[in-house]
Coordinates of C-alpha atoms and ligand atoms in Angstrom, one line a residue:
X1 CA -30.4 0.6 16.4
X2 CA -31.3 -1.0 13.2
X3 CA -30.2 -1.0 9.3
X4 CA -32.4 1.1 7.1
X5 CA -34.2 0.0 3.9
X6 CA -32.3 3.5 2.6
X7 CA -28.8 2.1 4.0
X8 CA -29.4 -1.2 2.4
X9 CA -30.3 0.6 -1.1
X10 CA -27.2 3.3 -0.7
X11 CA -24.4 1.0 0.2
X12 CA -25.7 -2.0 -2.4
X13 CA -26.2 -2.7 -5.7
X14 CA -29.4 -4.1 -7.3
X15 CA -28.1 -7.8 -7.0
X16 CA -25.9 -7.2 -3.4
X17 CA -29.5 -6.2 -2.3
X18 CA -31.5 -9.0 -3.4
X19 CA -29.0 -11.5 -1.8
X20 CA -29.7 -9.7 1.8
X21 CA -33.2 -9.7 1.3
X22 CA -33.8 -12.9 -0.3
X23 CA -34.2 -14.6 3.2
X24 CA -36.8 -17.4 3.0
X25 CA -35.3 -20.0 1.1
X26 CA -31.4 -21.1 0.3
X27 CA -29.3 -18.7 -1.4
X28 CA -26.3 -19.3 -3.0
X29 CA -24.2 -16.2 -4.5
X30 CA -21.4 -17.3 -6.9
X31 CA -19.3 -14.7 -7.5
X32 CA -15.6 -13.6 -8.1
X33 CA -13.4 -11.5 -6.0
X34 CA -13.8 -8.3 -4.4
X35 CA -17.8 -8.5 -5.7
X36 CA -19.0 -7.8 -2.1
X37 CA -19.4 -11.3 -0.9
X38 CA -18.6 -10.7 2.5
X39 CA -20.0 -7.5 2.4
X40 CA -23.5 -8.9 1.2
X41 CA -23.2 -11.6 3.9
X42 CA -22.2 -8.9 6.8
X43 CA -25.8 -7.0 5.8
X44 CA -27.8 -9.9 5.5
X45 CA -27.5 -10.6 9.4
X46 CA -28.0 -7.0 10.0
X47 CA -31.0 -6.8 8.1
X48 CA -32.7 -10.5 9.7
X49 CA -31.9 -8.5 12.9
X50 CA -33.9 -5.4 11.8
X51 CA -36.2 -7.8 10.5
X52 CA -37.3 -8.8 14.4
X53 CA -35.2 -12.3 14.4
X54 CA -33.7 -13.0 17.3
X55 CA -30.0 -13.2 17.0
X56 CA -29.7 -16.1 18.7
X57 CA -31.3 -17.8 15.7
X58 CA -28.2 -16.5 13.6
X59 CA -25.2 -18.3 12.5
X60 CA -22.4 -16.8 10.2
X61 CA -19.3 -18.9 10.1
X62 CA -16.4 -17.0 8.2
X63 CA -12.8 -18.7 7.1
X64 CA -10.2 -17.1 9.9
X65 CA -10.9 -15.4 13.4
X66 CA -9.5 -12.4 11.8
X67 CA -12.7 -12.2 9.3
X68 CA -15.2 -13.4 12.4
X69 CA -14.0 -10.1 14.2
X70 CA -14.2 -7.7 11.4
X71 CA -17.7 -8.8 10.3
X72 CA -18.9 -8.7 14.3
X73 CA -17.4 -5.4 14.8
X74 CA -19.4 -4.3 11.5
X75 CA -22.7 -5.8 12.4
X76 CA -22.4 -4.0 15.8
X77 CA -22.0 -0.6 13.8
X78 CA -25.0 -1.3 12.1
X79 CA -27.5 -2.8 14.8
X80 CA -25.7 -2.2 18.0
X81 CA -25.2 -4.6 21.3
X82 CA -27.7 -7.0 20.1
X83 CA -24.6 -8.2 17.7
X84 CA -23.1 -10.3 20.2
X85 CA -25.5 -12.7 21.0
X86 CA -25.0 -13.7 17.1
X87 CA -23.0 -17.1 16.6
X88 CA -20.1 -15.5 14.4
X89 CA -16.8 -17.6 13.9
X90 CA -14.8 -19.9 12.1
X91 CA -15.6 -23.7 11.9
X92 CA -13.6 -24.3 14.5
X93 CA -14.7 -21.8 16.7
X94 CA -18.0 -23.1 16.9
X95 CA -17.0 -26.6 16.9
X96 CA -15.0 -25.5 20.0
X97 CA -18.6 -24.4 21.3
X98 CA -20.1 -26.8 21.2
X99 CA -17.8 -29.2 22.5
X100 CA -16.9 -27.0 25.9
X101 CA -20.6 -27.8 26.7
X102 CA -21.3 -31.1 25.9
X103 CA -17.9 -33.4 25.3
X104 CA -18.9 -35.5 27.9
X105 CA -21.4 -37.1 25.5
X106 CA -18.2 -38.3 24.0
X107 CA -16.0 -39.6 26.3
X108 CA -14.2 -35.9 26.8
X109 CA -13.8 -33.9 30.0
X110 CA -14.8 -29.9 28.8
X111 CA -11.7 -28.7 30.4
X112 CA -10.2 -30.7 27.3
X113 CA -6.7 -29.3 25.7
X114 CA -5.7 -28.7 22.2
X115 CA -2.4 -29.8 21.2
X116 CA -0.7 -27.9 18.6
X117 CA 2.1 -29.3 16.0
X118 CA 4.8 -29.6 18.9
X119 CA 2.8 -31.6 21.2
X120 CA 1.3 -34.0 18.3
X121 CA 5.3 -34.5 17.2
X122 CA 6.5 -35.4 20.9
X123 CA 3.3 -38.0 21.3
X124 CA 4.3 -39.8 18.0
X125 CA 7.6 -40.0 19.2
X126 CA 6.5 -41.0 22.4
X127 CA 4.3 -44.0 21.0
X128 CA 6.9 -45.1 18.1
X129 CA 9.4 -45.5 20.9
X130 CA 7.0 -47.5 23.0
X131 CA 6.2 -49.6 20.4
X132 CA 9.9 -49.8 19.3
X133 CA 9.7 -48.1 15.9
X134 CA 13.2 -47.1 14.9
X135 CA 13.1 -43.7 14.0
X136 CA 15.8 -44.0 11.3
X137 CA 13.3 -46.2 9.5
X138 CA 10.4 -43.8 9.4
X139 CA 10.3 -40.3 10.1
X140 CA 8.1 -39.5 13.3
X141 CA 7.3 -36.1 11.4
X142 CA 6.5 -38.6 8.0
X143 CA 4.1 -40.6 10.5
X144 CA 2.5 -37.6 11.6
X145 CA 1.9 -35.8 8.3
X146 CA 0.0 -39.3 7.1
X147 CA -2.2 -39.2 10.2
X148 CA -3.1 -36.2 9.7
X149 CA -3.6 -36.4 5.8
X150 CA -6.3 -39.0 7.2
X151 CA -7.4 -36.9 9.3
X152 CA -8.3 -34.4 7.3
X153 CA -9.9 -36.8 5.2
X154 CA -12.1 -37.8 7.6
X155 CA -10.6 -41.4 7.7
X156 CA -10.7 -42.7 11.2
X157 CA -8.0 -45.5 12.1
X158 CA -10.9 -48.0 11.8
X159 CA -11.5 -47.3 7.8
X160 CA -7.8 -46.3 7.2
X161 CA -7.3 -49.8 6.0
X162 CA -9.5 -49.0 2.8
X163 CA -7.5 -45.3 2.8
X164 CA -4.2 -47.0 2.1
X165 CA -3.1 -50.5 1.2
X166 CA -1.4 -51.5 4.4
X167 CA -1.1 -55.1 3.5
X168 CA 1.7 -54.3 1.1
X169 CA 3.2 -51.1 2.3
X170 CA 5.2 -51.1 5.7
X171 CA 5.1 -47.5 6.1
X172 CA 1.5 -47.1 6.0
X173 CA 0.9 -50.5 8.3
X174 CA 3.3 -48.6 10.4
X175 CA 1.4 -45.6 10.4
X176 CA -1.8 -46.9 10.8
X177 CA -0.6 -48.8 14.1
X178 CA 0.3 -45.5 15.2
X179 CA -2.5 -43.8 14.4
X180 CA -4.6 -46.0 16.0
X181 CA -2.4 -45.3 19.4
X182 CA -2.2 -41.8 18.8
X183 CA -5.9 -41.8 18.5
X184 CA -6.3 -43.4 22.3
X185 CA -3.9 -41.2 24.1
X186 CA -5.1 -37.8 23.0
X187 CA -8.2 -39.3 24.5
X188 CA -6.9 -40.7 27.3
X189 CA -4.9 -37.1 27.8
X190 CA -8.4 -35.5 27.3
X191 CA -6.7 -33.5 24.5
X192 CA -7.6 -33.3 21.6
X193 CA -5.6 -32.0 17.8
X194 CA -6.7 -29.5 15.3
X195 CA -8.7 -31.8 13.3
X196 CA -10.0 -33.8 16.1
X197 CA -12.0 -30.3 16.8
X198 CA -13.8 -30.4 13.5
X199 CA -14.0 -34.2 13.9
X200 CA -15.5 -34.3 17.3
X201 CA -18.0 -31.1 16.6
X202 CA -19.5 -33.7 13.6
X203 CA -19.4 -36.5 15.8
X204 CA -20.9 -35.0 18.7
X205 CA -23.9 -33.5 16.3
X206 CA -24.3 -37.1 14.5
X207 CA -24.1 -39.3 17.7
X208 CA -27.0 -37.0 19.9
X209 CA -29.8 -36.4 18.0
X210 CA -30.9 -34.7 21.3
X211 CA -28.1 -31.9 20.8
X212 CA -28.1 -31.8 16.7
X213 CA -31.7 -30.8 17.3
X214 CA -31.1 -28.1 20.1
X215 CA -28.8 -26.4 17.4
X216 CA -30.9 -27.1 14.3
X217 CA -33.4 -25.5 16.2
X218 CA -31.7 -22.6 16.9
X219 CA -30.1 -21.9 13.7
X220 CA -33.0 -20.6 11.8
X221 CA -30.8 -18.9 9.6
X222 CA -27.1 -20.1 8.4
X223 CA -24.3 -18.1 6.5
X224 CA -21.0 -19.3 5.5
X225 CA -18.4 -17.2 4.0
X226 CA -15.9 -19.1 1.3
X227 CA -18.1 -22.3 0.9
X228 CA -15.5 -22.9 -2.4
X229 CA -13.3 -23.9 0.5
X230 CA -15.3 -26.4 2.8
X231 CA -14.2 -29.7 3.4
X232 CA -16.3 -33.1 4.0
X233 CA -16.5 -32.5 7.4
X234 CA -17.5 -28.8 7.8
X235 CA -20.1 -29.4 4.7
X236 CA -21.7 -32.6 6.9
X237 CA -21.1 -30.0 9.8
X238 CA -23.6 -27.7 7.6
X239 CA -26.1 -30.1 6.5
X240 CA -26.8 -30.9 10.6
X241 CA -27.0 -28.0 12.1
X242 CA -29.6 -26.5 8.7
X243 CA -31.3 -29.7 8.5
X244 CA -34.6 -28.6 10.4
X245 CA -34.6 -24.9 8.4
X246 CA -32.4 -25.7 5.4
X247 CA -32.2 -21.6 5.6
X248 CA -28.5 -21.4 4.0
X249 CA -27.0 -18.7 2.5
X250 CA -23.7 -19.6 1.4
X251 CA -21.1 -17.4 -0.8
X252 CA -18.1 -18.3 -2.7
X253 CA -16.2 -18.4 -5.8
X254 CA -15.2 -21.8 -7.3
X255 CA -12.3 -19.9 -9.0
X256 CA -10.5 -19.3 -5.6
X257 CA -10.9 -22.7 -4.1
X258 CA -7.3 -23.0 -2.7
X259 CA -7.4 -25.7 0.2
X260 CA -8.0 -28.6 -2.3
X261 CA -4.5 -30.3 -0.4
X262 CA -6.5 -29.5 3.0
X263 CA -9.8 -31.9 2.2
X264 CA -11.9 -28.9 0.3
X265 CA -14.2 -30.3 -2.0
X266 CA -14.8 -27.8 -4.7
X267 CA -18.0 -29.6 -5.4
X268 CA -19.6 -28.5 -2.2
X269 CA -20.4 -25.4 -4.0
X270 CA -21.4 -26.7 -7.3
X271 CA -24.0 -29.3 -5.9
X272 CA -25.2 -26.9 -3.6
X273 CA -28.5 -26.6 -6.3
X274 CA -28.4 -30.1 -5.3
X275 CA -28.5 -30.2 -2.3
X276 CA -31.0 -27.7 -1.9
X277 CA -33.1 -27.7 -4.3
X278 CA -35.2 -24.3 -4.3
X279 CA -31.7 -22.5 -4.2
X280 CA -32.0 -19.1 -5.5
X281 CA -28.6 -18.8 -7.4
X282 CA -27.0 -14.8 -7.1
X283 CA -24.2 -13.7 -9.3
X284 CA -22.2 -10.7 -8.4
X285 CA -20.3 -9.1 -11.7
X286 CA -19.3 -5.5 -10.2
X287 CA -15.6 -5.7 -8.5
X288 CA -15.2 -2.7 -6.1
X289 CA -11.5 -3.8 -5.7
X290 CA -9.7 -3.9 -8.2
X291 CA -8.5 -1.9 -11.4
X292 CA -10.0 -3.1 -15.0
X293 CA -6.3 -3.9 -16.0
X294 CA -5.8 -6.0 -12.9
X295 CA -9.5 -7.6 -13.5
X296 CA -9.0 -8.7 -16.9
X297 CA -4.8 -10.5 -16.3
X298 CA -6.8 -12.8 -13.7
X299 CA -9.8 -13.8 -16.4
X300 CA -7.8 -14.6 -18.6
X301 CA -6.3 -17.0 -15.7
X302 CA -8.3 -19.0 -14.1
X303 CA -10.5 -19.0 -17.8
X304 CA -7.9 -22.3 -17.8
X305 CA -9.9 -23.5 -14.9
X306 CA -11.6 -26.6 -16.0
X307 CA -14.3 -26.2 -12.8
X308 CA -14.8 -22.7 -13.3
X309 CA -18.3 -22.1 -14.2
X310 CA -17.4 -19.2 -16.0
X311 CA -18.0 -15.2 -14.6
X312 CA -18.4 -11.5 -15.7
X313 CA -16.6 -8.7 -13.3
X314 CA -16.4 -5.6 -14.3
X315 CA -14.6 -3.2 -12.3
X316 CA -15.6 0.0 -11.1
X317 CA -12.6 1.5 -10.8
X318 CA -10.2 2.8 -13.4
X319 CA -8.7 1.2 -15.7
X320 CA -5.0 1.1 -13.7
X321 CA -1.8 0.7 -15.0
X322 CA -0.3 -2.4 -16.6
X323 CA 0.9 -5.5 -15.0
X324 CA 4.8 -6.1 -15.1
X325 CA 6.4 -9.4 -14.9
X326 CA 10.5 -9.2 -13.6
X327 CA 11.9 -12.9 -13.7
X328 CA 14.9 -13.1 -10.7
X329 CA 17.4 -15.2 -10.8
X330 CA 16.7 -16.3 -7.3
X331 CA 14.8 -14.7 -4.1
X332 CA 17.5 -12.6 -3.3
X333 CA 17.8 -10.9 -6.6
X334 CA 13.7 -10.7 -6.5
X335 CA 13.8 -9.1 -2.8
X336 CA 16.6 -6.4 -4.0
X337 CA 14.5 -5.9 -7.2
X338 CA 11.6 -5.2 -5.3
X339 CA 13.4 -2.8 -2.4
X340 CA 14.7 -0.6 -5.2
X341 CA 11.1 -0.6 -6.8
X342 CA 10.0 0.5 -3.4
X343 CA 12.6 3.1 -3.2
X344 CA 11.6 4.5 -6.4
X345 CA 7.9 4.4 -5.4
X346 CA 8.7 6.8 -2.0
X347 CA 11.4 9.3 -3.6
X348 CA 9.8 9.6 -6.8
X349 CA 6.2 9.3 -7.0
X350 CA 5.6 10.7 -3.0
X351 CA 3.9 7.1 -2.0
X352 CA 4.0 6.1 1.3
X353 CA 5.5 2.9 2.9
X354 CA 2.0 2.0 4.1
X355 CA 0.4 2.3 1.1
X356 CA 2.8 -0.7 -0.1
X357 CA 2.3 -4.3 0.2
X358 CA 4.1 -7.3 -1.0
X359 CA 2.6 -11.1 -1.3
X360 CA 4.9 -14.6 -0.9
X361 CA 4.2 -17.5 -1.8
X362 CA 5.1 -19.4 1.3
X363 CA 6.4 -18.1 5.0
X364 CA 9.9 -18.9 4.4
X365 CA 10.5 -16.3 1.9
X366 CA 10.1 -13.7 4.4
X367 CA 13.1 -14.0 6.0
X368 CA 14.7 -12.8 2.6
X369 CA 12.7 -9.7 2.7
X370 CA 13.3 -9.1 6.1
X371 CA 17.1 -9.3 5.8
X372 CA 17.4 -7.1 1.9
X373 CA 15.3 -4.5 3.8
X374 CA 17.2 -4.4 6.4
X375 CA 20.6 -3.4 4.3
X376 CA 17.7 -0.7 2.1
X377 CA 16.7 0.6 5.6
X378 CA 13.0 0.3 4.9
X379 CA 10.6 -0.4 7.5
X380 CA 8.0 -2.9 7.4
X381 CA 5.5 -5.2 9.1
X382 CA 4.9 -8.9 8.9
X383 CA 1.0 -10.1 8.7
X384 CA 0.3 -13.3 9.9
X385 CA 3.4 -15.2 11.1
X386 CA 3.5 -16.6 14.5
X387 CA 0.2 -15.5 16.3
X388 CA 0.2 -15.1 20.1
X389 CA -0.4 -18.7 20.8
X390 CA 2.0 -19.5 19.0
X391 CA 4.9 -17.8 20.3
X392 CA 7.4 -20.0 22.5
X393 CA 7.2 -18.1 25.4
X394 CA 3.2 -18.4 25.6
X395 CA 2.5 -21.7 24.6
X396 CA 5.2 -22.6 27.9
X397 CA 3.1 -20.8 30.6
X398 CA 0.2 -22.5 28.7
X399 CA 1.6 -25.6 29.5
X400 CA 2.7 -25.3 32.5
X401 CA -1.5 -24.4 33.2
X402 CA -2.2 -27.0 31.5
X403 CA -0.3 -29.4 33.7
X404 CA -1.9 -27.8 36.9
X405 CA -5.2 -28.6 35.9
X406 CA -4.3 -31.9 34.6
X407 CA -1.4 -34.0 35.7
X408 CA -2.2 -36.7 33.0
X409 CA -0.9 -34.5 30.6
X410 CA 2.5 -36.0 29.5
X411 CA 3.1 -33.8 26.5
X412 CA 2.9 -30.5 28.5
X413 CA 4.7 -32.0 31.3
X414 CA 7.8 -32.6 28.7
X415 CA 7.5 -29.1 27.2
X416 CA 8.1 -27.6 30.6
X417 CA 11.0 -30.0 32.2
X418 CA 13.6 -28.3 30.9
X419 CA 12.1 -24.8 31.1
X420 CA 13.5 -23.1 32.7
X421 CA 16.8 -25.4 32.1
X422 CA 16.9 -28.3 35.0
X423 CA 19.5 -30.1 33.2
X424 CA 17.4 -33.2 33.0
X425 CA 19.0 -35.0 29.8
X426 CA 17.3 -37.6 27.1
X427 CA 18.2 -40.5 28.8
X428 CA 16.7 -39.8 31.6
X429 CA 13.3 -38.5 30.2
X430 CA 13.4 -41.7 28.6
X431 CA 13.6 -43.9 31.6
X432 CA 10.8 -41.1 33.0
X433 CA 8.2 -42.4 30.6
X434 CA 9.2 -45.7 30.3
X435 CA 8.9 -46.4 34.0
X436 CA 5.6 -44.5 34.3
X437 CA 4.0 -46.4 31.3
X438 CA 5.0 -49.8 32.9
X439 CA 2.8 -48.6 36.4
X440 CA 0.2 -47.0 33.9
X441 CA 0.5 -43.4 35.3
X442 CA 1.3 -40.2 34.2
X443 CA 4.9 -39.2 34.3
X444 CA 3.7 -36.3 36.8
X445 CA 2.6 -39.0 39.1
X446 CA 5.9 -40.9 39.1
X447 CA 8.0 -38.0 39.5
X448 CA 5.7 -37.4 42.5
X449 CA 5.3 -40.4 43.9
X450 CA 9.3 -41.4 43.6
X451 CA 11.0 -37.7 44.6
X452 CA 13.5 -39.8 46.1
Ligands
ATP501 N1 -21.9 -2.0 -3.3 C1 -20.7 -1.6 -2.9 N2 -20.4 -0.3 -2.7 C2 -19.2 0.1 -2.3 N3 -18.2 -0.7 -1.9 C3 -18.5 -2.0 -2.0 C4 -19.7 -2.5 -2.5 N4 -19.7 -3.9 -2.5 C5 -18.4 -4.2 -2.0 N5 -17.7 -3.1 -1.8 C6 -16.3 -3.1 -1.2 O1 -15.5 -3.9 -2.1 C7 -14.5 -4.5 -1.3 C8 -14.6 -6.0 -1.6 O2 -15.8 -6.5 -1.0 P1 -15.8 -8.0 -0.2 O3 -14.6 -8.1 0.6 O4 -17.1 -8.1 0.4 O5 -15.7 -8.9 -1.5 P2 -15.7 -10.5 -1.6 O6 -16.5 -10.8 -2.8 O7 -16.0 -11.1 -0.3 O8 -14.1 -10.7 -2.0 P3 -13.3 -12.1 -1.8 O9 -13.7 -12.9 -3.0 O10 -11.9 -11.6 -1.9 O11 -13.7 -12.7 -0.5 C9 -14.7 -4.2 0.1 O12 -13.9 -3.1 0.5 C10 -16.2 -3.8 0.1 O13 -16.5 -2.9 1.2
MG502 MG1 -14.9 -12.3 1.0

């Protein structure tokens, strides 16, 4: 199976089609939303693969699993089986990748774990009591949200002395002794956090020139969706694995860029002429979203943004009715507001409940929603929210696994002692980890080794 040059010309427009076609040298399309970004990058990889390229030479890395499955499952419409043999993921899907094969080179066993936010919390608390840190004094959850702002940052506990002045502040000399603890044990656990995955995918590429050349190699041609939205590791990530083709093709829109609290550096995508230097530059002004009304409210938005370079869209769809603006008094009054709105929509105008969607700003508010529709009686379905391995249920069965395979791991052990309930109170737990520290085993191994 393979995508036609008729395809290609029916289901793009004049500059969606040069983007996909322009495949010998860096491309970067800047463009706003609902332009066909993703949709341009989606063909491009179909149409290297008509092309003759292997797609092992391939690499698209999207922003969530979700997007790495839709674009796959599209690809493999348009070419067929040979779709999955392409590298398609997010950044830390690949990362994970390449770690699983080669984390010995840095010190990490490939059956390595990944702790989530409950884990990380219980091995602060674990280290702060070892250490004697009162936990009145400084929050263990305070502690870890500064180790992971550094984190993110790319600041390892050696440099975090230039990150924060802890020669005057007690918290962040506090912190930083911490850090440097927590830093050890996930090793010595062979686990590893969320940001340790993007961490250790760069260091593993930067420390083995032997391995940053297998992949540079094989990546003769690199996509990456949102690049607004890359931090300083992914970007260095980026540079590595393209150094040997420099082949990118990146697309973005520096008017979304919303992860600037989670490391992005907007000017990832406005150096990327920069960087490399025979960059053809795409724009994209037709939106295939959105109505004109819609279109022009968020213009005359992010027109305020002082990094914005500035855009076009016009919409191809009509010019839709007008945006309203209801102030509540408080998110109750704005979830009833909105259930009577929805009411209306169904009994008078004949819409459908699934043709109705409603955005929050931030998780919590969706327990207001779900209780005011409850009282309206109207169905509905929460996106997102707690995914699978998330859920309490699975991340216990996980640990007890993990526990089997590796009896080092403390952190599981101490999710699963009480479950199901064993009645095995605080005090003793404590005594548990403090007796297995002093022998410098795993609390497994004492329970074990004293079942008397
Ligand atoms: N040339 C086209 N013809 C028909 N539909 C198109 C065309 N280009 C894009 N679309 C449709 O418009 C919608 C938006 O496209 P897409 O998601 O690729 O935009 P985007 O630029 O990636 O948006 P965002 O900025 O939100 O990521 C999709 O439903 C896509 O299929
Ligand atoms: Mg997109």
């Amino acid at each position: 199976m393979m995508i036609s040059s008729k395809q290609i010309k029916d289901d793009l427009n004049e500059e969606q089609q040069q983007a996909v076609m322009t495949v010998d040298s860096p491309v970067l399309v800047l463009a706003g939303a609902g332009s066909g970004k993703t949709r341009v990058l989606t063909y491009r990889v179909a149409y290297l693969i008509s092309q003759g390229i292997s797609p092992f030479n391939i690499l698209a890395v999207t922003f969530t699993n979700k997007a790495a499955g839709e674009m796959k499952s599209r690809i493999k419409e348009m070419i067929g089986k040979k779709a999955d043999n392409i590298w398609i993921g997010t950044f830390h899907s690949i990362c994970m990748r390449i770690l699983r094969r080669d984390s010995g080179r840095i010190g990490y066993d490939s059956s390595f774990v990944i702790y989530d936010v409950k884990d990380k919390l219980t091995l602060v608390k674990q280290i702060m009591k070892y250490n004697n840190i009162d936990e009145k004094l400084y929050k263990p959850r305070d502690i870890l949200y500064e180790i992971e702002k550094a984190k993110t940052a790319n600041i390892l506990p050696a440099d975090y002395d230039m990150f924060r002045d802890t020669q005057i502040n007690p918290f962040f000399r506090t912190a930083h002794s911490v850090y440097q603890e927590y830093q050890k044990e996930l090793q010595e656990k062979n686990a590893m956090d969320f940001n340790d995955i993007l961490i250790n995918g760069l260091r593993i590429l930067d420390e083995n020139p032997d391995i940053c050349d297998h992949y540079a190699n094989k990546f003769e041609y690199i996509h990456i969706d949102e690049y607004q939205d890359t931090n300083e590791v992914q970007y260095r990530i980026i540079r590595l694995l393209g150094k040997k083709h420099k082949n990118i093709c990146a697309v973005g829109d520096e008017d979304q860029a919303i992860y600037g609290w989670r490391g992005a550096d907007i000017r990832n995508i406005l150096n990327f002429e920069k960087d490399y230097p025979n960059a053809v530059i795409i724009k994209l002004e037709k939106n295939y979203r959105s109505t004109g009304m819609i279109l022009r409210a968020a213009s005359e938005m992010i027109k305020n943004n002082t990094t914005s370079k500035g855009k076009v869209l016009k919409s191809l769809k009509c010019e839709g009715e007008k945006i309203r603006c209801y102030h509540a008094r408080d998110a109750f009054q704005e979830a009833i507001f909105i259930a009577e709105e929805i009411k209306k929509l169904r009994e008078i105008c004949g819409y459908e409940y699934s043709q109705m969607a409603i955005f929050y700003r931030v998780n919590w508010v969706s327990r207001v929603f779900e209780t005011v529709f409850k009282q309206y009686g109207i169905p509905h379905k929460i996106v997102g929210g707690f995914r699978f391995y998330e859920r309490k249920e699975i991340k216990e069965v996980l640990a007890y696994l993990r526990l089997a395979v590796n009896t080092q791991d403390d952190v599981s052990l101490l999710r699963i002692i009480n479950v199901p309930r064993r009645a095995i109170g605080k005090t003793s737990l404590d005594k548990l980890s403090l007796a297995s520290r002093n022998l410098g085993i795993s609390i497994y191994e004492y329970i074990r080794d004293h079942s008397d």
